[in-house]
PDB file of C-alpha atoms in Angstrom:
ATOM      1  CA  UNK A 369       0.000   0.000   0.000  1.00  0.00           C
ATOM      2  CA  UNK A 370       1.811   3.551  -1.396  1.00  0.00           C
ATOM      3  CA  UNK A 371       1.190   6.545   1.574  1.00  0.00           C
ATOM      4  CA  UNK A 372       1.546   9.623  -0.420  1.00  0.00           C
ATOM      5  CA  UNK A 373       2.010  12.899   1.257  1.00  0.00           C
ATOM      6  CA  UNK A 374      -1.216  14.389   0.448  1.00  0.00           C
ATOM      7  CA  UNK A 375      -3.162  11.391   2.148  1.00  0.00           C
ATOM      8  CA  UNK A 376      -1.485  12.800   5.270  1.00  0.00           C
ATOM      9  CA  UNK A 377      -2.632  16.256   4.779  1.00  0.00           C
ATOM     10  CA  UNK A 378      -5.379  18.061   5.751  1.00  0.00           C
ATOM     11  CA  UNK A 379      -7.203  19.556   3.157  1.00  0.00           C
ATOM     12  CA  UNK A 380      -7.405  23.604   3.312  1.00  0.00           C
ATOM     13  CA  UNK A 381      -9.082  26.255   1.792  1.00  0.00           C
ATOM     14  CA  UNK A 382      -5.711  28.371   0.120  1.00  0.00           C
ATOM     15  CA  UNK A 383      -5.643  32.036  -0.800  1.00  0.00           C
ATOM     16  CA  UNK A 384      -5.110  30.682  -4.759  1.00  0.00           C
ATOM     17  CA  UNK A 385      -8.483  28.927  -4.714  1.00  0.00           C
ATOM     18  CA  UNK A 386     -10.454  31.799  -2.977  1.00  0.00           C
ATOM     19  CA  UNK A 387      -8.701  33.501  -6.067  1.00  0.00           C
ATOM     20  CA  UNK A 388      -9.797  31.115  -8.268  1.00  0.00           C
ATOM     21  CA  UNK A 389     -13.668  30.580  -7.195  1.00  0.00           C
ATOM     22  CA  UNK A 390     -13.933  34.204  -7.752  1.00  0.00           C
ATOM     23  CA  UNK A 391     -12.815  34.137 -11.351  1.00  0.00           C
ATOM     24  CA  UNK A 392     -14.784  31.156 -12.030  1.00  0.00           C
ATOM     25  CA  UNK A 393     -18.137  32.255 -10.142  1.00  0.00           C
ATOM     26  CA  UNK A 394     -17.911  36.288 -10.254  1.00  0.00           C
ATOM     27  CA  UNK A 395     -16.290  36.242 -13.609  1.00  0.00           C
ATOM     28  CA  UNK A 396     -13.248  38.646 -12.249  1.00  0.00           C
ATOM     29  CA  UNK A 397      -9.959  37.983 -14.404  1.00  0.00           C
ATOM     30  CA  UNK A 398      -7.558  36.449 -13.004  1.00  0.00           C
ATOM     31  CA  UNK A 399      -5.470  39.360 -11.832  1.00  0.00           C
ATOM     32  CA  UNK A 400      -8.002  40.932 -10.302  1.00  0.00           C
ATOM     33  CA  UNK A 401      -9.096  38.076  -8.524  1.00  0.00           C
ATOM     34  CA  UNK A 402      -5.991  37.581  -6.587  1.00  0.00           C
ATOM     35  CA  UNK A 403      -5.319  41.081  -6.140  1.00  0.00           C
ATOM     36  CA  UNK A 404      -9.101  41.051  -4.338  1.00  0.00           C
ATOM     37  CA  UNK A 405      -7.997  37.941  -2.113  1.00  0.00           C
ATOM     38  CA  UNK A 406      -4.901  39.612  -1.133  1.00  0.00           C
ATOM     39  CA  UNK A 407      -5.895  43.137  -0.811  1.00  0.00           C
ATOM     40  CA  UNK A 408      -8.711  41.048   2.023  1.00  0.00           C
ATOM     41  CA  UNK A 409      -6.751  39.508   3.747  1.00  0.00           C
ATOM     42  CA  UNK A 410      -4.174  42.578   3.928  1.00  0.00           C
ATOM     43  CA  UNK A 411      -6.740  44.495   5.409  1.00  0.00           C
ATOM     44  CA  UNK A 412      -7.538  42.330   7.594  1.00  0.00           C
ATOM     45  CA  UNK A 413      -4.046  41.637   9.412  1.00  0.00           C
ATOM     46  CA  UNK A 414      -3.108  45.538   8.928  1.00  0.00           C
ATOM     47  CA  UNK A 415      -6.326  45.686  11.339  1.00  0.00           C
ATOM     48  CA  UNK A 416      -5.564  43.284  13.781  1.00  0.00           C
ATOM     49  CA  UNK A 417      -1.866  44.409  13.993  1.00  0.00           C
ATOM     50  CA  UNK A 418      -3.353  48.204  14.481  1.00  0.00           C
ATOM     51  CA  UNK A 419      -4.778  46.406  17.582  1.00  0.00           C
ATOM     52  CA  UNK A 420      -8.790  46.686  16.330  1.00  0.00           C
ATOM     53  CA  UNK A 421     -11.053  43.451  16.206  1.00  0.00           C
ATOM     54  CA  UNK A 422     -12.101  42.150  13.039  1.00  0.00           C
ATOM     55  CA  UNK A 423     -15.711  41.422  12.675  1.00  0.00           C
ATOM     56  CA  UNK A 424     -17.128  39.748  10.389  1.00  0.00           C
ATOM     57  CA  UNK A 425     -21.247  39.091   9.931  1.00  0.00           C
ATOM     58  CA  UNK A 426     -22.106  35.478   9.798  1.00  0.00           C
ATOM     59  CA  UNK A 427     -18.912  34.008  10.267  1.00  0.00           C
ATOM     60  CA  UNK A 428     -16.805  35.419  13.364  1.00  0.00           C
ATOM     61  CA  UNK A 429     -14.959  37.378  15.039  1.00  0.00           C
ATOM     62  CA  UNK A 430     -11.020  37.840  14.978  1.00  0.00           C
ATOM     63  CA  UNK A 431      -9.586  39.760  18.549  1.00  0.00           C
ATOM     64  CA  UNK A 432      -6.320  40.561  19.640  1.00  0.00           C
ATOM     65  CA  UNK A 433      -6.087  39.486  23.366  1.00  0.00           C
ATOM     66  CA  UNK A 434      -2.356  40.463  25.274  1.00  0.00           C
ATOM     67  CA  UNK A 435      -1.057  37.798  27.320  1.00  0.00           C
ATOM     68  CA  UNK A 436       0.723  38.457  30.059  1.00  0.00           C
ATOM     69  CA  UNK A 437       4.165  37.141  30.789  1.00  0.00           C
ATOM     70  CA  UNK A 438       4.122  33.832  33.193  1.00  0.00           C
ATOM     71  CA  UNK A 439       6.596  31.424  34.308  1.00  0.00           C
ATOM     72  CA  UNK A 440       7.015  27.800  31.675  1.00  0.00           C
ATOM     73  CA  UNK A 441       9.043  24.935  32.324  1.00  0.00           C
ATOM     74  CA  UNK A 442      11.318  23.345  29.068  1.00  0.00           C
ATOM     75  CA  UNK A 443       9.220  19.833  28.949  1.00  0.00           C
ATOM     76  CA  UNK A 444      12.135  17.746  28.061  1.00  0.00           C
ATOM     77  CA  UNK A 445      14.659  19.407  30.642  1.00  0.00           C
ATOM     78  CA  UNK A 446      11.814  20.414  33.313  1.00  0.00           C
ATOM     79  CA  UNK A 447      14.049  23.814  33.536  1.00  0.00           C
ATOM     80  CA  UNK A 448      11.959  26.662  34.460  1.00  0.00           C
ATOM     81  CA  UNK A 449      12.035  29.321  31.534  1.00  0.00           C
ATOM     82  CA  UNK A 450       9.871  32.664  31.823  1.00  0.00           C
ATOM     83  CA  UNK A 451       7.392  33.104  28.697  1.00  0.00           C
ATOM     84  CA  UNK A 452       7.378  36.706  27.688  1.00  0.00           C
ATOM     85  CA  UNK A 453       4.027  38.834  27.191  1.00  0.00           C
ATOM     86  CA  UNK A 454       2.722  38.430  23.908  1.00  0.00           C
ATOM     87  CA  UNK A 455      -0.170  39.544  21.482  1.00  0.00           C
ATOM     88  CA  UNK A 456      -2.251  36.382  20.123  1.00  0.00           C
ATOM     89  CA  UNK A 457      -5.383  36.314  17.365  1.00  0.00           C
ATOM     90  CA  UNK A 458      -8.554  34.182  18.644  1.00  0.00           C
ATOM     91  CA  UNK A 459     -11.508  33.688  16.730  1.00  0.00           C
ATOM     92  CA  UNK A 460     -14.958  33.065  18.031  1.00  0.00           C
ATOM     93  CA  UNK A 461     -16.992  31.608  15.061  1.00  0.00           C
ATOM     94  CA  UNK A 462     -20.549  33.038  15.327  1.00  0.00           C
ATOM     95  CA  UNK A 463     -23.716  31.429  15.810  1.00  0.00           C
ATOM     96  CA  UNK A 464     -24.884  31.247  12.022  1.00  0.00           C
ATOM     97  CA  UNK A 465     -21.547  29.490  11.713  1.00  0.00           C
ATOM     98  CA  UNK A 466     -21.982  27.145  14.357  1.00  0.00           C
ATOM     99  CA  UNK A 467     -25.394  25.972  13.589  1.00  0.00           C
ATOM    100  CA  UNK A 468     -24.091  25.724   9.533  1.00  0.00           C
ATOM    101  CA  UNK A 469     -21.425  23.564  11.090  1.00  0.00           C
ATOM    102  CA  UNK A 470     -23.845  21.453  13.198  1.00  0.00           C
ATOM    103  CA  UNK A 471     -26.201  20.922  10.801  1.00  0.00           C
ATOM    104  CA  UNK A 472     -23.383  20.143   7.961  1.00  0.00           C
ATOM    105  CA  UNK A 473     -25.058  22.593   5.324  1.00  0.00           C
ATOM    106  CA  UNK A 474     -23.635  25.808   2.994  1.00  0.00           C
ATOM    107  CA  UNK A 475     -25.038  29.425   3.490  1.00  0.00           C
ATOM    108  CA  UNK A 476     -25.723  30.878   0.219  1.00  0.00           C
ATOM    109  CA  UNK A 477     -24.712  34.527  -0.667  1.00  0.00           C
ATOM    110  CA  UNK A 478     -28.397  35.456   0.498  1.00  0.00           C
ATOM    111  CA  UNK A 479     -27.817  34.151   3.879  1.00  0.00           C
ATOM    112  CA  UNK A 480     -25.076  35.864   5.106  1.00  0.00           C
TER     113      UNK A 480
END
């Protein structure tokens, strides 16, 4: 029996085919359809690095939430090793999305 690497993957939406659904279903060219998927998702870490929440109806939130610094341990070594304060990104899916997930069905464009 042959294991090939993408058995072992798990399969992801990518920024290419965002890009490429949009040509396909909007009818963008191709340029422009990339440019649109990167100019998003630009926007959208320029915001969360600027420190504001990202919002976004029928599918979540994004939030910046500082972490404050707290004492680890090295698991291997068991050597106690300060972690420093930090900025993370959490997102809270939102309740449209969780019942879509539940119930294992799409929105349409009309939904959300």
């Amino acid at each position: 029996m042959d294991i090939t690497v993408e058995t072992l993957e798990t399969p992801a939406l990518t920024k290419a085919q965002l890009a490429e659904l949009l040509f396909e279903q909007i009818g963008l060219n191709k340029r422009e359809s990339k440019d649109m998927v990167d100019a998003f998702f630009d926007l959208v870490s320029n915001s969360l690095v600027d420190g504001d929440d990202v919002k976004i109806t029928g599918f979540g939130n994004f939030q910046i939430r500082t972490k404050s610094p707290r004492p680890g341990r090295n698991p291997r070594t068991g050597e106690a090793i300060p972690i420093a304060a930090r900025r993370v990104v959490t997102f809270h899916a939102s309740q449209k999305l969780k019942e879509q997930i539940q119930a294992g069905t799409m929105a349409t464009s009309d939904e959300v």
